[in-house]
Tab-separated table of C-alpha atoms in Angstrom:
chain	number	residue	atom	x	y	z
A	1	MET	CA	4.279	19.409	-80.352
A	2	SER	CA	6.712	17.309	-79.564
A	3	THR	CA	10.832	17.604	-79.645
A	4	THR	CA	12.609	17.253	-82.994
A	5	THR	CA	15.912	17.854	-84.231
A	6	SER	CA	16.075	19.997	-88.315
A	7	HIS	CA	19.405	20.403	-89.984
A	8	ILE	CA	20.772	24.298	-89.410
A	9	PRO	CA	22.420	26.284	-91.490
A	10	ALA	CA	25.669	26.528	-92.521
A	11	ALA	CA	27.258	28.960	-89.988
A	12	ARG	CA	29.162	29.407	-87.072
A	13	SER	CA	30.629	31.311	-85.140
A	14	ARG	CA	33.051	28.819	-83.527
A	15	GLY	CA	33.067	30.297	-80.657
A	16	LEU	CA	30.978	30.571	-76.939
A	17	ASP	CA	28.949	33.524	-75.684
A	18	ARG	CA	28.806	33.904	-72.369
A	19	ALA	CA	25.807	32.474	-71.431
A	20	GLN	CA	27.105	29.736	-73.337
A	21	ARG	CA	30.095	29.126	-71.403
A	22	GLY	CA	29.226	29.523	-67.896
A	23	ALA	CA	27.252	26.663	-68.755
A	24	PHE	CA	29.681	24.154	-69.978
A	25	LEU	CA	32.436	25.409	-67.356
A	26	GLY	CA	29.740	24.754	-64.732
A	27	ALA	CA	29.608	21.012	-65.948
A	28	LEU	CA	32.593	21.160	-66.564
A	29	ILE	CA	33.535	21.571	-62.753
A	30	GLY	CA	31.312	19.106	-62.311
A	31	TRP	CA	32.403	16.156	-64.606
A	32	ILE	CA	36.389	16.412	-63.380
A	33	PHE	CA	35.426	15.773	-60.211
A	34	ASP	CA	34.041	12.606	-61.107
A	35	TYR	CA	37.136	10.897	-62.497
A	36	TYR	CA	39.393	12.233	-60.024
A	37	GLU	CA	36.568	10.735	-57.347
A	38	VAL	CA	37.164	7.375	-58.970
A	39	PHE	CA	40.976	7.469	-59.692
A	40	LEU	CA	42.146	8.636	-56.836
A	41	MET	CA	39.840	5.938	-55.390
A	42	THR	CA	42.624	3.431	-56.939
A	43	LEU	CA	45.557	4.898	-54.956
A	44	LEU	CA	43.802	5.170	-51.385
A	45	VAL	CA	42.681	1.799	-51.577
A	46	VAL	CA	46.204	0.710	-50.986
A	47	PRO	CA	47.005	2.815	-47.851
A	48	ILE	CA	43.565	1.580	-46.756
A	49	ALA	CA	43.507	-2.085	-47.516
A	50	LYS	CA	46.195	-2.161	-44.846
A	51	GLU	CA	44.712	-0.067	-42.031
A	52	PHE	CA	41.566	-2.307	-42.599
A	53	ASP	CA	43.814	-5.220	-43.256
A	54	LEU	CA	40.956	-5.477	-46.388
A	55	GLY	CA	41.118	-8.695	-49.081
A	56	SER	CA	41.549	-7.681	-52.303
A	57	GLY	CA	37.774	-9.001	-53.347
A	58	GLN	CA	37.325	-5.829	-50.199
A	59	VAL	CA	38.891	-4.494	-52.580
A	60	GLY	CA	37.628	-5.283	-55.293
A	61	LEU	CA	34.101	-4.760	-53.496
A	62	LEU	CA	34.918	-1.055	-52.878
A	63	LEU	CA	35.298	0.619	-56.409
A	64	GLY	CA	32.924	-1.954	-57.859
A	65	MET	CA	29.819	-0.692	-55.369
A	66	GLN	CA	31.486	2.959	-56.510
A	67	LEU	CA	30.542	2.227	-60.300
A	68	LEU	CA	27.255	0.861	-58.728
A	69	PHE	CA	25.673	3.470	-57.009
A	70	MET	CA	27.113	6.400	-59.775
A	71	GLY	CA	24.308	4.223	-61.767
A	72	VAL	CA	21.503	5.401	-59.180
A	73	GLY	CA	22.720	8.194	-59.307
A	74	GLY	CA	22.700	8.888	-63.008
A	75	VAL	CA	18.674	7.838	-62.605
A	76	LEU	CA	17.662	9.428	-60.188
A	77	PHE	CA	19.003	13.086	-61.097
A	78	GLY	CA	18.690	12.808	-64.601
A	79	TRP	CA	14.096	12.096	-63.903
A	80	LEU	CA	14.747	14.937	-61.227
A	81	ALA	CA	16.935	17.395	-64.308
A	82	ASP	CA	14.107	16.878	-66.551
A	83	ARG	CA	11.338	17.967	-63.815
A	84	ILE	CA	12.938	20.517	-62.027
A	85	GLY	CA	15.930	21.850	-63.996
A	86	ARG	CA	19.266	20.531	-65.242
A	87	LYS	CA	20.933	23.843	-63.766
A	88	LYS	CA	19.699	23.488	-59.636
A	89	VAL	CA	20.480	19.607	-60.196
A	90	LEU	CA	24.327	20.541	-61.394
A	91	ILE	CA	24.196	22.252	-57.910
A	92	ILE	CA	22.453	19.915	-56.156
A	93	THR	CA	24.604	16.238	-57.316
A	94	ILE	CA	28.515	18.338	-56.756
A	95	ALA	CA	26.855	19.622	-53.114
A	96	MET	CA	26.467	15.480	-52.272
A	97	PHE	CA	29.932	15.429	-53.388
A	98	SER	CA	31.498	17.058	-51.532
A	99	VAL	CA	30.100	16.399	-47.809
A	100	PHE	CA	29.665	12.395	-48.245
A	101	THR	CA	33.214	12.700	-49.780
A	102	PHE	CA	34.410	14.777	-46.780
A	103	ALA	CA	32.654	12.256	-44.625
A	104	ARG	CA	34.518	9.464	-45.563
A	105	ALA	CA	37.629	11.716	-43.593
A	106	LEU	CA	35.583	10.274	-40.592
A	107	SER	CA	34.987	6.452	-41.096
A	108	PRO	CA	36.075	4.430	-38.453
A	109	SER	CA	35.160	1.276	-40.431
A	110	TYR	CA	35.374	-0.837	-44.096
A	111	GLU	CA	31.908	-0.864	-43.444
A	112	VAL	CA	31.121	2.911	-42.460
A	113	LEU	CA	33.171	4.482	-45.766
A	114	LEU	CA	31.678	1.520	-47.875
A	115	ILE	CA	28.292	3.235	-47.216
A	116	LEU	CA	29.774	6.752	-47.013
A	117	THR	CA	31.743	6.076	-50.218
A	118	CYS	CA	28.281	4.866	-51.821
A	119	VAL	CA	26.603	8.149	-50.980
A	120	ALA	CA	28.515	10.481	-52.144
A	121	ALA	CA	28.886	8.467	-55.106
A	122	ILE	CA	25.490	8.874	-55.891
A	123	GLY	CA	25.899	12.287	-56.275
A	124	ILE	CA	28.673	12.974	-58.317
A	125	GLY	CA	27.001	9.712	-60.753
A	126	GLY	CA	24.145	12.380	-60.991
A	127	GLU	CA	26.621	15.254	-62.391
A	128	TYR	CA	27.869	13.728	-66.566
A	129	GLY	CA	24.704	13.194	-67.941
A	130	VAL	CA	22.850	16.054	-66.545
A	131	GLY	CA	25.551	18.486	-67.719
A	132	GLN	CA	26.215	16.594	-71.182
A	133	THR	CA	22.874	17.318	-71.825
A	134	LEU	CA	22.382	21.247	-70.459
A	135	VAL	CA	25.812	21.421	-73.136
A	136	ALA	CA	24.405	19.631	-75.789
A	137	GLU	CA	21.283	22.245	-75.389
A	138	ILE	CA	22.786	25.557	-74.663
A	139	VAL	CA	26.179	25.505	-77.502
A	140	PRO	CA	26.225	25.968	-81.108
A	141	PRO	CA	24.008	23.045	-82.661
A	142	HIS	CA	27.598	22.694	-84.984
A	143	ARG	CA	30.120	22.533	-82.829
A	144	ARG	CA	28.024	20.192	-80.212
A	145	GLY	CA	29.930	17.100	-81.025
A	146	TRP	CA	33.637	19.254	-80.110
A	147	TRP	CA	32.020	20.844	-76.931
A	148	SER	CA	30.868	17.629	-76.252
A	149	GLY	CA	33.945	15.638	-76.530
A	150	LEU	CA	35.587	18.638	-74.853
A	151	LEU	CA	33.452	18.452	-71.930
A	152	TYR	CA	34.350	14.078	-72.072
A	153	GLY	CA	37.681	15.616	-71.749
A	154	GLY	CA	37.398	17.005	-67.816
A	155	VAL	CA	38.641	12.389	-67.533
A	156	TYR	CA	41.664	13.273	-68.271
A	157	VAL	CA	41.809	16.440	-66.491
A	158	GLY	CA	39.983	14.952	-63.348
A	159	ILE	CA	42.255	11.420	-63.584
A	160	VAL	CA	45.196	13.659	-63.921
A	161	ALA	CA	44.306	15.125	-61.111
A	162	GLY	CA	43.506	12.270	-59.320
A	163	SER	CA	46.687	10.323	-59.951
A	164	LEU	CA	48.781	13.276	-58.641
A	165	VAL	CA	47.004	13.303	-55.358
A	166	GLY	CA	46.449	10.311	-54.603
A	167	GLY	CA	50.413	9.830	-55.582
A	168	TYR	CA	51.681	12.492	-54.762
A	169	LEU	CA	50.129	14.129	-51.192
A	170	MET	CA	48.574	11.808	-50.268
A	171	PRO	CA	51.612	9.834	-49.019
A	172	GLU	CA	52.741	12.948	-47.148
A	173	ILE	CA	49.438	13.669	-45.365
A	174	GLY	CA	47.778	9.964	-45.322
A	175	TRP	CA	43.993	9.004	-46.642
A	176	ARG	CA	42.039	11.185	-43.825
A	177	TRP	CA	42.841	14.601	-44.265
A	178	THR	CA	42.706	13.743	-48.199
A	179	PHE	CA	39.088	12.995	-48.586
A	180	VAL	CA	39.466	16.343	-46.660
A	181	ILE	CA	40.742	17.819	-48.947
A	182	SER	CA	38.346	15.956	-51.855
A	183	GLY	CA	35.312	18.420	-49.991
A	184	LEU	CA	35.859	21.902	-51.902
A	185	PRO	CA	33.963	21.090	-54.669
A	186	VAL	CA	31.257	22.133	-52.821
A	187	LEU	CA	32.303	26.267	-52.828
A	188	PHE	CA	32.588	25.098	-56.283
A	189	ALA	CA	28.702	24.297	-56.233
A	190	LEU	CA	28.251	28.125	-55.577
A	191	TRP	CA	29.979	29.332	-58.668
A	192	VAL	CA	28.226	26.967	-60.765
A	193	ARG	CA	25.089	28.721	-58.986
A	194	ARG	CA	25.973	31.859	-60.167
A	195	HIS	CA	27.097	31.417	-63.596
A	196	THR	CA	25.385	28.813	-64.702
A	197	PRO	CA	21.799	29.119	-66.957
A	198	GLU	CA	19.306	27.149	-67.207
A	199	SER	CA	18.612	25.166	-70.777
A	200	GLU	CA	16.389	27.521	-72.451
A	201	VAL	CA	15.668	23.862	-74.331
A	202	TRP	CA	14.022	22.330	-71.555
A	203	ALA	CA	11.832	25.941	-69.900
A	204	SER	CA	10.620	26.035	-73.357
A	205	ARG	CA	9.252	22.570	-73.237
A	206	VAL	CA	8.493	23.221	-69.391
A	207	ARG	CA	5.627	26.249	-70.219
A	208	GLN	CA	5.062	24.450	-73.539
A	209	THR	CA	3.608	21.468	-71.267
A	210	SER	CA	2.003	24.119	-68.426
A	211	GLU	CA	0.792	26.044	-71.207
A	212	GLY	CA	-1.292	22.639	-73.077
A	213	ARG	CA	0.623	23.605	-76.271
A	214	ALA	CA	2.861	20.667	-76.443
A	215	GLU	CA	1.816	16.842	-74.379
A	216	ARG	CA	4.243	14.844	-72.635
A	217	THR	CA	6.438	12.557	-75.088
A	218	ARG	CA	4.762	8.471	-74.996
A	219	ILE	CA	7.874	5.948	-74.428
A	220	SER	CA	7.590	4.487	-77.463
A	221	PRO	CA	9.488	1.248	-78.798
A	222	ALA	CA	11.444	3.074	-81.320
A	223	ILE	CA	12.920	5.012	-78.249
A	224	VAL	CA	13.093	2.317	-75.304
A	225	ARG	CA	15.745	0.794	-78.936
A	226	VAL	CA	17.775	4.139	-78.505
A	227	TRP	CA	17.538	3.482	-75.768
A	228	LEU	CA	18.703	-0.024	-75.116
A	229	LEU	CA	21.535	1.022	-78.007
A	230	CYS	CA	23.025	3.938	-75.831
A	231	VAL	CA	23.199	0.794	-72.443
A	232	LEU	CA	24.403	-1.307	-74.906
A	233	ALA	CA	27.196	0.848	-76.266
A	234	ALA	CA	28.327	2.475	-72.827
A	235	SER	CA	28.620	-0.643	-70.959
A	236	LEU	CA	30.882	-2.177	-73.396
A	237	GLN	CA	33.295	0.919	-73.293
A	238	PHE	CA	33.339	1.582	-69.262
A	239	PHE	CA	33.426	-2.200	-68.805
A	240	ALA	CA	37.077	-2.760	-71.093
A	241	TYR	CA	37.371	1.079	-69.558
A	242	TYR	CA	37.746	-0.009	-66.453
A	243	GLY	CA	38.634	-3.629	-66.276
A	244	ILE	CA	41.871	-2.174	-67.375
A	245	ALA	CA	41.898	-0.229	-64.990
A	246	SER	CA	40.560	0.448	-61.692
A	247	PHE	CA	42.747	-2.276	-60.885
A	248	LEU	CA	45.859	-1.553	-62.660
A	249	PRO	CA	47.342	0.451	-59.816
A	250	SER	CA	46.955	-2.027	-56.604
A	251	TYR	CA	47.865	-4.718	-60.165
A	252	LEU	CA	51.073	-3.016	-60.341
A	253	VAL	CA	52.025	-2.718	-56.597
A	254	GLU	CA	51.668	-5.854	-55.911
A	255	GLN	CA	53.842	-6.290	-58.862
A	256	GLY	CA	56.249	-4.542	-56.806
A	257	SER	CA	55.949	-0.952	-57.880
A	258	SER	CA	55.658	2.105	-55.278
A	259	VAL	CA	52.090	5.008	-54.909
A	260	THR	CA	54.487	6.751	-56.499
A	261	SER	CA	54.955	4.520	-59.414
A	262	ALA	CA	51.533	3.140	-59.811
A	263	SER	CA	50.208	7.360	-59.924
A	264	THR	CA	52.840	7.734	-62.645
A	265	TRP	CA	51.344	4.960	-64.941
A	266	LEU	CA	47.329	6.641	-64.407
A	267	LEU	CA	48.918	10.049	-65.656
A	268	PHE	CA	50.557	8.184	-68.666
A	269	THR	CA	46.856	6.517	-69.546
A	270	ALA	CA	45.363	9.929	-68.904
A	271	VAL	CA	47.703	12.167	-71.702
A	272	ALA	CA	46.850	9.616	-74.039
A	273	GLY	CA	43.011	9.713	-73.501
A	274	GLY	CA	43.293	13.107	-73.081
A	275	VAL	CA	44.927	13.902	-77.300
A	276	GLY	CA	42.282	10.806	-77.835
A	277	CYS	CA	39.479	12.873	-76.899
A	278	PHE	CA	40.983	16.174	-79.117
A	279	ILE	CA	41.212	13.388	-81.706
A	280	GLY	CA	37.350	12.335	-81.413
A	281	SER	CA	36.083	15.713	-80.588
A	282	TYR	CA	37.336	17.302	-84.083
A	283	LEU	CA	36.108	14.486	-85.601
A	284	SER	CA	32.894	14.803	-84.525
A	285	ASP	CA	32.266	17.262	-86.473
A	286	ARG	CA	33.280	16.870	-89.129
A	287	LEU	CA	33.332	12.629	-89.939
A	288	GLY	CA	30.153	12.254	-87.828
A	289	ARG	CA	29.610	10.413	-84.732
A	290	ARG	CA	29.204	6.739	-86.352
A	291	LYS	CA	32.850	7.098	-88.099
A	292	THR	CA	34.659	8.224	-85.161
A	293	LEU	CA	33.405	6.295	-83.125
A	294	PHE	CA	34.178	3.071	-85.180
A	295	LEU	CA	37.217	4.659	-85.680
A	296	LEU	CA	38.503	5.356	-81.646
A	297	SER	CA	37.127	2.264	-81.035
A	298	LEU	CA	39.151	0.049	-83.784
A	299	LEU	CA	41.709	1.350	-82.494
A	300	ALA	CA	41.428	0.571	-79.199
A	301	PHE	CA	40.780	-3.867	-80.573
A	302	VAL	CA	43.476	-3.759	-82.315
A	303	SER	CA	46.294	-2.092	-79.968
A	304	GLY	CA	44.452	-4.310	-77.110
A	305	LEU	CA	45.547	-7.395	-79.091
A	306	ALA	CA	48.705	-6.254	-79.625
A	307	LEU	CA	49.227	-5.852	-75.747
A	308	VAL	CA	48.219	-8.492	-74.640
A	309	ALA	CA	50.927	-9.470	-76.413
A	310	THR	CA	53.792	-7.425	-74.830
A	311	TRP	CA	52.025	-6.954	-71.481
A	312	ASP	CA	54.987	-8.917	-69.558
A	313	GLN	CA	57.080	-5.714	-70.786
A	314	LEU	CA	54.807	-3.548	-69.223
A	315	LEU	CA	56.906	-2.921	-65.781
A	316	ASP	CA	60.492	-2.803	-67.917
A	317	GLY	CA	59.407	0.392	-69.683
A	318	GLY	CA	60.077	-1.131	-72.664
A	319	THR	CA	58.962	1.756	-76.054
A	320	TRP	CA	57.290	-0.690	-78.118
A	321	VAL	CA	54.696	-1.626	-74.874
A	322	ARG	CA	54.361	2.245	-73.696
A	323	VAL	CA	53.449	2.828	-77.128
A	324	VAL	CA	50.676	0.040	-77.372
A	325	PHE	CA	49.328	1.516	-73.665
A	326	PHE	CA	49.328	5.647	-75.281
A	327	ALA	CA	47.690	3.756	-78.677
A	328	PHE	CA	45.027	1.882	-76.207
A	329	PHE	CA	43.992	5.033	-73.934
A	330	VAL	CA	44.214	6.851	-77.505
A	331	GLY	CA	41.314	4.572	-78.494
A	332	ALA	CA	39.084	3.982	-75.341
A	333	ASN	CA	37.626	7.256	-76.285
A	334	GLY	CA	34.122	6.276	-77.045
A	335	PRO	CA	32.171	8.573	-74.637
A	336	ALA	CA	33.642	11.694	-76.662
A	337	VAL	CA	30.910	10.669	-79.332
A	338	PHE	CA	28.449	9.770	-77.334
A	339	GLY	CA	27.895	12.319	-75.209
A	340	ALA	CA	26.562	14.871	-78.264
A	341	LEU	CA	25.499	11.216	-80.280
A	342	PHE	CA	22.665	10.207	-77.047
A	343	SER	CA	22.038	13.810	-76.391
A	344	GLU	CA	20.685	13.914	-79.687
A	345	SER	CA	18.350	11.158	-79.761
A	346	PHE	CA	15.949	11.555	-77.473
A	347	PRO	CA	13.499	14.204	-76.369
A	348	ALA	CA	13.748	17.390	-74.342
A	349	ASP	CA	10.972	16.085	-71.532
A	350	ILE	CA	13.309	12.814	-71.362
A	351	ARG	CA	16.289	13.449	-72.444
A	352	ALA	CA	18.306	14.022	-69.286
A	353	THR	CA	16.514	10.864	-67.903
A	354	ALA	CA	18.030	8.876	-71.179
A	355	VAL	CA	21.187	10.574	-71.541
A	356	SER	CA	22.454	10.124	-67.738
A	357	SER	CA	20.049	6.874	-67.177
A	358	SER	CA	22.216	5.337	-70.206
A	359	LEU	CA	25.012	6.231	-69.057
A	360	GLN	CA	25.030	5.242	-65.805
A	361	LEU	CA	23.509	2.640	-66.257
A	362	ALA	CA	26.298	1.476	-68.660
A	363	ARG	CA	28.605	2.693	-65.383
A	364	SER	CA	26.635	1.458	-62.263
A	365	LEU	CA	27.002	-2.222	-64.596
A	366	SER	CA	31.253	-1.796	-64.160
A	367	PHE	CA	29.763	-2.861	-60.717
A	368	PHE	CA	31.383	-6.590	-62.469
A	369	PRO	CA	34.783	-5.628	-63.864
A	370	PRO	CA	36.894	-4.393	-60.943
A	371	ILE	CA	35.522	-7.815	-58.926
A	372	VAL	CA	36.053	-10.796	-62.325
A	373	ALA	CA	39.429	-8.314	-61.641
A	374	ALA	CA	40.144	-9.037	-58.306
A	375	ALA	CA	39.823	-12.923	-58.897
A	376	LEU	CA	40.911	-13.272	-61.913
A	377	VAL	CA	44.303	-12.323	-61.895
A	378	PRO	CA	45.540	-13.328	-58.826
A	379	SER	CA	45.993	-16.716	-60.361
A	380	PHE	CA	45.955	-16.315	-64.525
A	381	GLY	CA	47.124	-12.620	-64.359
A	382	TYR	CA	46.360	-9.579	-66.006
A	383	GLN	CA	46.635	-10.787	-69.582
A	384	PRO	CA	43.229	-11.866	-69.684
A	385	ILE	CA	41.394	-8.864	-68.865
A	386	VAL	CA	42.797	-6.997	-71.431
A	387	LEU	CA	41.830	-9.522	-74.295
A	388	ALA	CA	38.399	-9.203	-72.629
A	389	ALA	CA	38.865	-5.111	-73.326
A	390	GLY	CA	40.130	-5.917	-76.204
A	391	ILE	CA	36.978	-7.658	-77.914
A	392	MET	CA	34.251	-5.402	-76.336
A	393	PHE	CA	36.049	-2.048	-77.371
A	394	GLY	CA	35.809	-3.996	-81.547
A	395	CYS	CA	32.200	-5.234	-80.956
A	396	LEU	CA	31.519	-1.393	-79.761
A	397	ALA	CA	33.280	-0.506	-83.148
A	398	ALA	CA	30.367	-2.959	-84.920
A	399	LEU	CA	27.467	-1.411	-82.094
A	400	SER	CA	28.903	1.852	-83.579
A	401	TRP	CA	27.081	1.801	-87.509
A	402	THR	CA	23.389	0.183	-85.580
A	403	PHE	CA	23.266	4.244	-84.610
A	404	THR	CA	21.417	6.581	-87.035
A	405	GLU	CA	23.858	9.334	-87.450
A	406	THR	CA	22.630	12.839	-85.750
A	407	ASN	CA	25.706	15.329	-86.702
A	408	GLY	CA	24.093	18.681	-87.847
A	409	LYS	CA	20.940	18.446	-85.662
A	410	GLN	CA	19.580	21.652	-83.677
A	411	LEU	CA	17.665	20.526	-81.145
A	412	THR	CA	14.448	22.713	-81.123
A	413	THR	CA	10.996	22.220	-78.894
């Protein structure tokens, strides 16, 4: 018997029970520290570059390798979650990230720091896809879009935390002690171990397979096609988003802003993104996955083109450019839809592998945008980066219609 989907009756509890809350919070905590790590590094590279005398290419490599190895973690731990369970892998990934983040505080050189960053990235890179799969399998089907979108919203909590720590605490205590503090999420692994349940969908599938009542899913051309579509959609999203956001603090500092001022701009993107995430989460269960993805991406496309025309006003902080900047990051919320859409597109016994690998492989391909930005910005400014991001969001808007609508489906074995 293979994993199928079926329509559910009209429902309708809107909340979560205790077990569902535990699963959601366990996944959310790990996901918050994923983006906390990514955006904290965009600020930490400023004093790190000064201490180790790094050029812009080395800074770009550090940021890019972090994204690349998150992709490695996504593939590795997604595969592992389909074999030993979602909960166990959540604990492993959080603990691995924490230990190697703490170790980075002791880095004697750029090369050692680069290696430790890659290993920490493997750990944290496996968290979101696995956590998203667990949430998709355990929350009420008619609210899957909402809770999956809110799970992605942990991004903005992580960005706010990374911006505050990197912009206000780090200048006082230094980048090494900042890594020490950032290793504390290991304590949350203990919380996850106690409060997060295992997915019954996964456990039931394992029992059926071991008893000979179900066969493992065969990787058909149709499944490969859907997976490639997910990789392409996520790649457009992450290329566009990281192309602008990852190098932005360094760019602003080079233009004369302080680290604290640069972190304020990151906070602004987080507020805008949080608004967009709530909008996407709300619409996903009402308009469907495809329409919501289309509308968000279309907003990012239009506002991205407008941002190109107003970019020179960014440092002056004019009202119009702030509005456009805000609109861009409201629209840049495709992953608020990806979680439910991707999870609903694959059978249970390969779901974590497919979801985690497609998301994190796409994010690992975002290894290139920081490096490209570092190469182009000194000669051409930031406008070409913003223009490319806007065009990619336009492509994502068009691509949204190639997915099969999965709203209102129940994941069963």
